[in-house]
PDB file of C-alpha atoms in Angstrom:
ATOM      1  CA  UNK A   1       0.000   0.000   0.000  1.00 96.00           C
ATOM      2  CA  UNK A   2       1.030   3.591  -0.572  1.00 98.00           C
ATOM      3  CA  UNK A   3       1.462   5.868   2.462  1.00 98.00           C
ATOM      4  CA  UNK A   4       1.698   9.648   2.007  1.00 98.00           C
ATOM      5  CA  UNK A   5       2.697  12.370   4.476  1.00 98.00           C
ATOM      6  CA  UNK A   6       2.185  16.117   4.182  1.00 98.00           C
ATOM      7  CA  UNK A   7       3.315  19.372   5.840  1.00 98.00           C
ATOM      8  CA  UNK A   8       5.087  19.067   9.254  1.00 97.00           C
ATOM      9  CA  UNK A   9       4.328  15.361   9.394  1.00 97.00           C
ATOM     10  CA  UNK A  10       6.323  14.862   6.164  1.00 97.00           C
ATOM     11  CA  UNK A  11       9.201  16.902   7.651  1.00 97.00           C
ATOM     12  CA  UNK A  12       9.285  14.955  10.939  1.00 96.00           C
ATOM     13  CA  UNK A  13       9.128  11.574   9.219  1.00 97.00           C
ATOM     14  CA  UNK A  14      11.683  12.601   6.599  1.00 96.00           C
ATOM     15  CA  UNK A  15       9.794  11.377   3.551  1.00 97.00           C
ATOM     16  CA  UNK A  16       6.588  12.264   1.739  1.00 98.00           C
ATOM     17  CA  UNK A  17       5.835   8.815   0.478  1.00 98.00           C
ATOM     18  CA  UNK A  18       6.540   5.158   1.251  1.00 97.00           C
ATOM     19  CA  UNK A  19       5.345   1.803  -0.010  1.00 97.00           C
ATOM     20  CA  UNK A  20       4.592  -0.833   2.637  1.00 96.00           C
ATOM     21  CA  UNK A  21       2.906  -4.229   2.752  1.00 95.00           C
ATOM     22  CA  UNK A  22      -0.272  -4.258   4.826  1.00 94.00           C
ATOM     23  CA  UNK A  23       0.964  -5.526   8.220  1.00 93.00           C
ATOM     24  CA  UNK A  24      -0.736  -8.597   9.633  1.00 93.00           C
ATOM     25  CA  UNK A  25      -3.633  -7.745  11.928  1.00 94.00           C
ATOM     26  CA  UNK A  26      -3.993  -4.162  10.679  1.00 97.00           C
ATOM     27  CA  UNK A  27      -7.567  -3.529   9.585  1.00 97.00           C
ATOM     28  CA  UNK A  28      -8.181   0.170  10.166  1.00 97.00           C
ATOM     29  CA  UNK A  29      -6.453   3.564  10.136  1.00 97.00           C
ATOM     30  CA  UNK A  30      -5.874   3.605  13.919  1.00 97.00           C
ATOM     31  CA  UNK A  31      -4.024   0.269  13.823  1.00 97.00           C
ATOM     32  CA  UNK A  32      -2.057   1.429  10.776  1.00 97.00           C
ATOM     33  CA  UNK A  33      -0.913   4.522  12.703  1.00 97.00           C
ATOM     34  CA  UNK A  34       0.216   2.314  15.601  1.00 96.00           C
ATOM     35  CA  UNK A  35       2.272   0.264  13.151  1.00 97.00           C
ATOM     36  CA  UNK A  36       3.753   3.237  11.270  1.00 97.00           C
ATOM     37  CA  UNK A  37       4.836   4.888  14.555  1.00 97.00           C
ATOM     38  CA  UNK A  38       7.239   1.951  15.116  1.00 96.00           C
ATOM     39  CA  UNK A  39       9.073   2.305  11.793  1.00 96.00           C
ATOM     40  CA  UNK A  40      11.670   4.893  12.883  1.00 96.00           C
ATOM     41  CA  UNK A  41      12.307   7.595  15.526  1.00 97.00           C
ATOM     42  CA  UNK A  42      11.042  10.128  12.957  1.00 96.00           C
ATOM     43  CA  UNK A  43       7.806   8.193  12.553  1.00 97.00           C
ATOM     44  CA  UNK A  44       7.441   7.986  16.345  1.00 97.00           C
ATOM     45  CA  UNK A  45       7.898  11.774  16.603  1.00 96.00           C
ATOM     46  CA  UNK A  46       5.482  12.386  13.740  1.00 96.00           C
ATOM     47  CA  UNK A  47       2.743  10.243  15.211  1.00 96.00           C
ATOM     48  CA  UNK A  48       3.339  11.342  18.836  1.00 94.00           C
ATOM     49  CA  UNK A  49       0.389  13.736  18.897  1.00 88.00           C
ATOM     50  CA  UNK A  50      -2.153  11.444  17.329  1.00 89.00           C
ATOM     51  CA  UNK A  51      -5.100  13.801  17.912  1.00 89.00           C
ATOM     52  CA  UNK A  52      -3.567  16.511  15.729  1.00 92.00           C
ATOM     53  CA  UNK A  53      -3.272  14.201  12.719  1.00 96.00           C
ATOM     54  CA  UNK A  54      -5.929  13.878  10.038  1.00 97.00           C
ATOM     55  CA  UNK A  55      -6.056  11.232   7.342  1.00 97.00           C
ATOM     56  CA  UNK A  56      -7.515  10.227   3.997  1.00 98.00           C
ATOM     57  CA  UNK A  57      -8.033   6.776   2.510  1.00 98.00           C
ATOM     58  CA  UNK A  58      -7.998   6.657  -1.287  1.00 98.00           C
ATOM     59  CA  UNK A  59      -8.254  10.485  -1.340  1.00 98.00           C
ATOM     60  CA  UNK A  60     -11.386  10.719   0.836  1.00 97.00           C
ATOM     61  CA  UNK A  61     -11.198  12.130   4.376  1.00 96.00           C
ATOM     62  CA  UNK A  62     -11.240   9.285   6.880  1.00 97.00           C
ATOM     63  CA  UNK A  63     -10.867   8.623  10.627  1.00 96.00           C
ATOM     64  CA  UNK A  64      -9.333   6.027  12.908  1.00 96.00           C
ATOM     65  CA  UNK A  65     -12.163   3.543  12.361  1.00 97.00           C
ATOM     66  CA  UNK A  66     -11.963   3.665   8.544  1.00 98.00           C
ATOM     67  CA  UNK A  67     -10.976   0.228   7.163  1.00 98.00           C
ATOM     68  CA  UNK A  68      -7.724  -0.129   5.203  1.00 98.00           C
ATOM     69  CA  UNK A  69      -6.730  -2.844   2.726  1.00 96.00           C
ATOM     70  CA  UNK A  70      -3.648  -3.735   0.695  1.00 94.00           C
ATOM     71  CA  UNK A  71      -3.451  -1.504  -2.371  1.00 95.00           C
ATOM     72  CA  UNK A  72      -5.023   1.486  -0.619  1.00 97.00           C
ATOM     73  CA  UNK A  73      -3.505   4.960  -0.744  1.00 98.00           C
ATOM     74  CA  UNK A  74      -3.497   6.294   2.828  1.00 98.00           C
ATOM     75  CA  UNK A  75      -2.417   9.865   3.584  1.00 98.00           C
ATOM     76  CA  UNK A  76      -1.632  11.463   6.969  1.00 98.00           C
ATOM     77  CA  UNK A  77      -1.444  15.220   7.544  1.00 98.00           C
ATOM     78  CA  UNK A  78      -2.128  18.082   9.982  1.00 97.00           C
ATOM     79  CA  UNK A  79      -5.492  19.904   9.909  1.00 96.00           C
ATOM     80  CA  UNK A  80      -5.769  21.734   6.570  1.00 97.00           C
ATOM     81  CA  UNK A  81      -5.037  25.476   6.258  1.00 96.00           C
ATOM     82  CA  UNK A  82      -5.890  26.465   2.691  1.00 94.00           C
ATOM     83  CA  UNK A  83      -7.961  29.344   1.363  1.00 91.00           C
TER      84      UNK A  83
ATOM     85  CA  UNK B   1     -20.681  25.324 -15.704  1.00 92.00           C
ATOM     86  CA  UNK B   2     -18.103  24.251 -13.175  1.00 96.00           C
ATOM     87  CA  UNK B   3     -14.386  25.040 -13.263  1.00 97.00           C
ATOM     88  CA  UNK B   4     -11.875  23.824 -10.707  1.00 98.00           C
ATOM     89  CA  UNK B   5      -8.191  24.559 -11.131  1.00 98.00           C
ATOM     90  CA  UNK B   6      -5.199  23.946  -8.856  1.00 98.00           C
ATOM     91  CA  UNK B   7      -2.204  25.734 -10.287  1.00 98.00           C
ATOM     92  CA  UNK B   8       1.044  27.529  -9.513  1.00 98.00           C
ATOM     93  CA  UNK B   9       0.236  30.314 -11.974  1.00 97.00           C
ATOM     94  CA  UNK B  10      -1.531  33.581 -11.014  1.00 96.00           C
ATOM     95  CA  UNK B  11      -5.141  34.016 -12.156  1.00 96.00           C
ATOM     96  CA  UNK B  12      -6.993  36.858 -13.884  1.00 96.00           C
ATOM     97  CA  UNK B  13     -10.198  37.844 -12.045  1.00 96.00           C
ATOM     98  CA  UNK B  14     -11.536  39.969 -14.926  1.00 96.00           C
ATOM     99  CA  UNK B  15     -11.037  37.186 -17.457  1.00 96.00           C
ATOM    100  CA  UNK B  16     -12.667  34.600 -15.183  1.00 96.00           C
ATOM    101  CA  UNK B  17     -15.667  36.899 -14.536  1.00 96.00           C
ATOM    102  CA  UNK B  18     -16.081  37.628 -18.246  1.00 94.00           C
ATOM    103  CA  UNK B  19     -16.043  33.914 -19.004  1.00 93.00           C
ATOM    104  CA  UNK B  20     -19.100  33.164 -16.820  1.00 92.00           C
ATOM    105  CA  UNK B  21     -21.159  36.258 -17.711  1.00 90.00           C
ATOM    106  CA  UNK B  22     -22.412  34.926 -21.008  1.00 82.00           C
ATOM    107  CA  UNK B  23     -23.494  31.533 -19.676  1.00 79.00           C
ATOM    108  CA  UNK B  24     -27.248  31.236 -19.070  1.00 80.00           C
ATOM    109  CA  UNK B  25     -29.499  33.848 -17.441  1.00 85.00           C
ATOM    110  CA  UNK B  26     -26.855  35.700 -15.456  1.00 93.00           C
ATOM    111  CA  UNK B  27     -27.929  38.705 -13.388  1.00 95.00           C
ATOM    112  CA  UNK B  28     -25.248  38.456 -10.719  1.00 97.00           C
ATOM    113  CA  UNK B  29     -21.589  37.488 -10.549  1.00 97.00           C
ATOM    114  CA  UNK B  30     -19.987  37.340  -7.101  1.00 98.00           C
ATOM    115  CA  UNK B  31     -16.332  36.704  -6.400  1.00 98.00           C
ATOM    116  CA  UNK B  32     -13.866  36.394  -3.559  1.00 98.00           C
ATOM    117  CA  UNK B  33     -10.105  36.748  -3.947  1.00 98.00           C
ATOM    118  CA  UNK B  34      -7.837  35.685  -1.096  1.00 97.00           C
ATOM    119  CA  UNK B  35      -4.508  37.548  -0.996  1.00 97.00           C
ATOM    120  CA  UNK B  36      -1.255  36.793   0.817  1.00 96.00           C
ATOM    121  CA  UNK B  37      -0.838  39.221   3.744  1.00 93.00           C
ATOM    122  CA  UNK B  38       2.403  40.547   5.271  1.00 90.00           C
ATOM    123  CA  UNK B  39       1.449  39.773   8.906  1.00 85.00           C
ATOM    124  CA  UNK B  40       4.240  39.283  11.479  1.00 83.00           C
ATOM    125  CA  UNK B  41       7.002  40.162   9.015  1.00 87.00           C
ATOM    126  CA  UNK B  42       5.970  37.465   6.557  1.00 93.00           C
ATOM    127  CA  UNK B  43       8.337  37.275   3.586  1.00 95.00           C
ATOM    128  CA  UNK B  44       6.675  34.449   1.677  1.00 97.00           C
ATOM    129  CA  UNK B  45       4.124  31.721   2.020  1.00 96.00           C
ATOM    130  CA  UNK B  46       4.506  28.248   0.550  1.00 97.00           C
ATOM    131  CA  UNK B  47       1.321  26.303  -0.083  1.00 98.00           C
ATOM    132  CA  UNK B  48       1.633  22.531  -0.140  1.00 98.00           C
ATOM    133  CA  UNK B  49      -1.246  20.355  -1.362  1.00 98.00           C
ATOM    134  CA  UNK B  50      -2.215  16.754  -2.040  1.00 98.00           C
ATOM    135  CA  UNK B  51      -2.254  16.376  -5.836  1.00 97.00           C
ATOM    136  CA  UNK B  52      -5.303  14.407  -6.922  1.00 97.00           C
ATOM    137  CA  UNK B  53      -7.221  14.698  -3.671  1.00 98.00           C
ATOM    138  CA  UNK B  54      -7.151  18.496  -3.835  1.00 98.00           C
ATOM    139  CA  UNK B  55      -8.900  18.603  -7.200  1.00 98.00           C
ATOM    140  CA  UNK B  56     -11.319  15.916  -6.023  1.00 97.00           C
ATOM    141  CA  UNK B  57     -12.190  17.777  -2.794  1.00 97.00           C
ATOM    142  CA  UNK B  58     -12.620  21.151  -4.534  1.00 98.00           C
ATOM    143  CA  UNK B  59     -14.837  19.590  -7.209  1.00 98.00           C
ATOM    144  CA  UNK B  60     -17.029  17.963  -4.545  1.00 97.00           C
ATOM    145  CA  UNK B  61     -17.421  21.311  -2.742  1.00 97.00           C
ATOM    146  CA  UNK B  62     -18.243  23.135  -5.999  1.00 98.00           C
ATOM    147  CA  UNK B  63     -20.787  20.443  -6.942  1.00 98.00           C
ATOM    148  CA  UNK B  64     -22.422  20.864  -3.543  1.00 97.00           C
ATOM    149  CA  UNK B  65     -22.748  24.622  -4.160  1.00 98.00           C
ATOM    150  CA  UNK B  66     -24.227  24.034  -7.638  1.00 97.00           C
ATOM    151  CA  UNK B  67     -26.789  21.625  -6.143  1.00 97.00           C
ATOM    152  CA  UNK B  68     -27.762  23.921  -3.277  1.00 97.00           C
ATOM    153  CA  UNK B  69     -28.036  27.276  -5.092  1.00 98.00           C
ATOM    154  CA  UNK B  70     -29.371  28.049  -8.593  1.00 97.00           C
ATOM    155  CA  UNK B  71     -25.956  28.829 -10.093  1.00 97.00           C
ATOM    156  CA  UNK B  72     -25.225  28.957 -13.805  1.00 96.00           C
ATOM    157  CA  UNK B  73     -21.481  28.895 -13.140  1.00 96.00           C
ATOM    158  CA  UNK B  74     -19.063  28.211 -10.325  1.00 97.00           C
ATOM    159  CA  UNK B  75     -15.293  28.694 -10.565  1.00 98.00           C
ATOM    160  CA  UNK B  76     -12.704  27.727  -7.955  1.00 98.00           C
ATOM    161  CA  UNK B  77      -9.022  28.446  -8.601  1.00 98.00           C
ATOM    162  CA  UNK B  78      -6.534  27.703  -5.821  1.00 98.00           C
ATOM    163  CA  UNK B  79      -2.810  28.263  -6.209  1.00 98.00           C
ATOM    164  CA  UNK B  80      -0.022  26.235  -4.667  1.00 98.00           C
ATOM    165  CA  UNK B  81       3.706  26.884  -4.404  1.00 98.00           C
ATOM    166  CA  UNK B  82       5.460  30.034  -3.245  1.00 97.00           C
ATOM    167  CA  UNK B  83       3.622  33.338  -2.813  1.00 97.00           C
ATOM    168  CA  UNK B  84       4.689  36.759  -1.536  1.00 97.00           C
ATOM    169  CA  UNK B  85       2.615  39.453   0.204  1.00 97.00           C
ATOM    170  CA  UNK B  86       0.159  40.934  -2.278  1.00 96.00           C
ATOM    171  CA  UNK B  87      -0.016  37.802  -4.417  1.00 97.00           C
ATOM    172  CA  UNK B  88      -3.477  36.312  -5.004  1.00 97.00           C
ATOM    173  CA  UNK B  89      -3.918  32.812  -3.509  1.00 97.00           C
ATOM    174  CA  UNK B  90      -7.494  31.755  -4.171  1.00 98.00           C
ATOM    175  CA  UNK B  91     -10.412  32.802  -6.366  1.00 98.00           C
ATOM    176  CA  UNK B  92     -14.030  31.762  -5.953  1.00 98.00           C
ATOM    177  CA  UNK B  93     -16.541  33.027  -8.471  1.00 97.00           C
ATOM    178  CA  UNK B  94     -20.267  32.332  -8.736  1.00 98.00           C
ATOM    179  CA  UNK B  95     -22.891  33.397 -11.303  1.00 97.00           C
ATOM    180  CA  UNK B  96     -26.646  33.305 -10.867  1.00 97.00           C
ATOM    181  CA  UNK B  97     -29.840  35.098 -11.927  1.00 95.00           C
ATOM    182  CA  UNK B  98     -29.984  36.979  -8.607  1.00 93.00           C
ATOM    183  CA  UNK B  99     -27.464  38.277  -6.088  1.00 96.00           C
ATOM    184  CA  UNK B 100     -28.511  36.309  -2.992  1.00 97.00           C
ATOM    185  CA  UNK B 101     -27.644  32.935  -4.509  1.00 97.00           C
ATOM    186  CA  UNK B 102     -24.348  34.204  -5.950  1.00 97.00           C
ATOM    187  CA  UNK B 103     -23.230  35.868  -2.692  1.00 98.00           C
ATOM    188  CA  UNK B 104     -24.294  33.027  -0.393  1.00 98.00           C
ATOM    189  CA  UNK B 105     -22.717  30.343  -2.572  1.00 98.00           C
ATOM    190  CA  UNK B 106     -19.491  32.360  -2.742  1.00 98.00           C
ATOM    191  CA  UNK B 107     -19.294  32.568   1.073  1.00 97.00           C
ATOM    192  CA  UNK B 108     -20.148  28.869   1.410  1.00 97.00           C
ATOM    193  CA  UNK B 109     -17.410  27.871  -1.035  1.00 97.00           C
ATOM    194  CA  UNK B 110     -14.754  29.852   0.845  1.00 97.00           C
ATOM    195  CA  UNK B 111     -15.844  28.543   4.262  1.00 96.00           C
ATOM    196  CA  UNK B 112     -15.809  24.971   3.058  1.00 96.00           C
ATOM    197  CA  UNK B 113     -12.604  25.022   1.047  1.00 96.00           C
ATOM    198  CA  UNK B 114     -10.691  26.446   4.026  1.00 95.00           C
ATOM    199  CA  UNK B 115     -11.547  23.388   6.125  1.00 94.00           C
ATOM    200  CA  UNK B 116     -12.223  20.626   3.590  1.00 95.00           C
ATOM    201  CA  UNK B 117      -9.518  20.872   0.925  1.00 96.00           C
ATOM    202  CA  UNK B 118      -6.005  19.448   1.537  1.00 98.00           C
ATOM    203  CA  UNK B 119      -3.773  22.536   1.521  1.00 98.00           C
ATOM    204  CA  UNK B 120      -1.142  23.483   4.111  1.00 98.00           C
ATOM    205  CA  UNK B 121       0.479  26.914   4.493  1.00 97.00           C
ATOM    206  CA  UNK B 122       4.073  27.398   5.584  1.00 97.00           C
ATOM    207  CA  UNK B 123       5.159  30.923   6.427  1.00 96.00           C
ATOM    208  CA  UNK B 124       8.698  32.215   5.899  1.00 96.00           C
ATOM    209  CA  UNK B 125       9.421  35.177   8.175  1.00 95.00           C
ATOM    210  CA  UNK B 126      11.822  38.117   7.888  1.00 92.00           C
ATOM    211  CA  UNK B 127      14.057  36.743  10.683  1.00 92.00           C
ATOM    212  CA  UNK B 128      14.799  33.645   8.595  1.00 92.00           C
ATOM    213  CA  UNK B 129      12.548  31.279  10.534  1.00 94.00           C
ATOM    214  CA  UNK B 130       9.626  29.353   9.095  1.00 95.00           C
ATOM    215  CA  UNK B 131       6.468  27.915  10.628  1.00 96.00           C
ATOM    216  CA  UNK B 132       3.435  25.889   9.584  1.00 97.00           C
ATOM    217  CA  UNK B 133       0.152  27.756   9.932  1.00 95.00           C
ATOM    218  CA  UNK B 134      -2.151  26.161  12.495  1.00 93.00           C
ATOM    219  CA  UNK B 135      -5.815  25.513  11.733  1.00 91.00           C
ATOM    220  CA  UNK B 136      -8.174  28.037  13.358  1.00 89.00           C
ATOM    221  CA  UNK B 137     -11.295  27.108  15.312  1.00 89.00           C
ATOM    222  CA  UNK B 138     -13.043  30.144  13.806  1.00 89.00           C
ATOM    223  CA  UNK B 139     -12.643  28.620  10.324  1.00 90.00           C
ATOM    224  CA  UNK B 140     -14.157  25.349  11.517  1.00 87.00           C
ATOM    225  CA  UNK B 141     -17.070  27.269  13.068  1.00 89.00           C
ATOM    226  CA  UNK B 142     -17.610  29.191   9.818  1.00 89.00           C
ATOM    227  CA  UNK B 143     -17.783  25.937   7.856  1.00 90.00           C
ATOM    228  CA  UNK B 144     -20.328  24.332  10.184  1.00 89.00           C
ATOM    229  CA  UNK B 145     -22.810  27.232   9.866  1.00 89.00           C
ATOM    230  CA  UNK B 146     -23.794  25.897   6.428  1.00 89.00           C
TER     231      UNK B 146
END
């Protein structure tokens, strides 16, 4: 699956994009965040304040309970500030 | 007629307004232009976005406006990349037979795109530091009033 990071989350993690295999037992966004936080110290720092992070699954806004599957595009980012 | 554009290039308000005036029974064209301010010694602002999702989110918001108000045209242009104080960032333009629909839809579009489109602003300040703009509760409140 394709994982994308934006804004300060991208900076803390050190990459804007990574390809991972869906880890065993991971069925939703919340579990995916738990897994991603273990990948590196940067990931741990990025995901430290979980409540400030928003996400999208296949380019639709999602939340922790949204299901994820192999092949999905999942993006994590801070609250949006456009306009 | 719906136009959504995410681009690095500046836009031309007069040209965009002229384009929608001849479409259907137009008695009112409303527009909003958001411009980069020089608050707190801001030197430049860099707008990051999520290519693909941005266009998708803006189109969904514009379609919602077209469904809710009797609009003959709706245009949303949002820039990304580096902008300096005075540079235009976003343009929303609506056309309708009467002013109420055009004005209301224009306000709705701005309120919603500020909270429901994947853009992030990073400010570069005169002292050489940079910071990510934090989301404002007031923007969230403005979006929920619709």
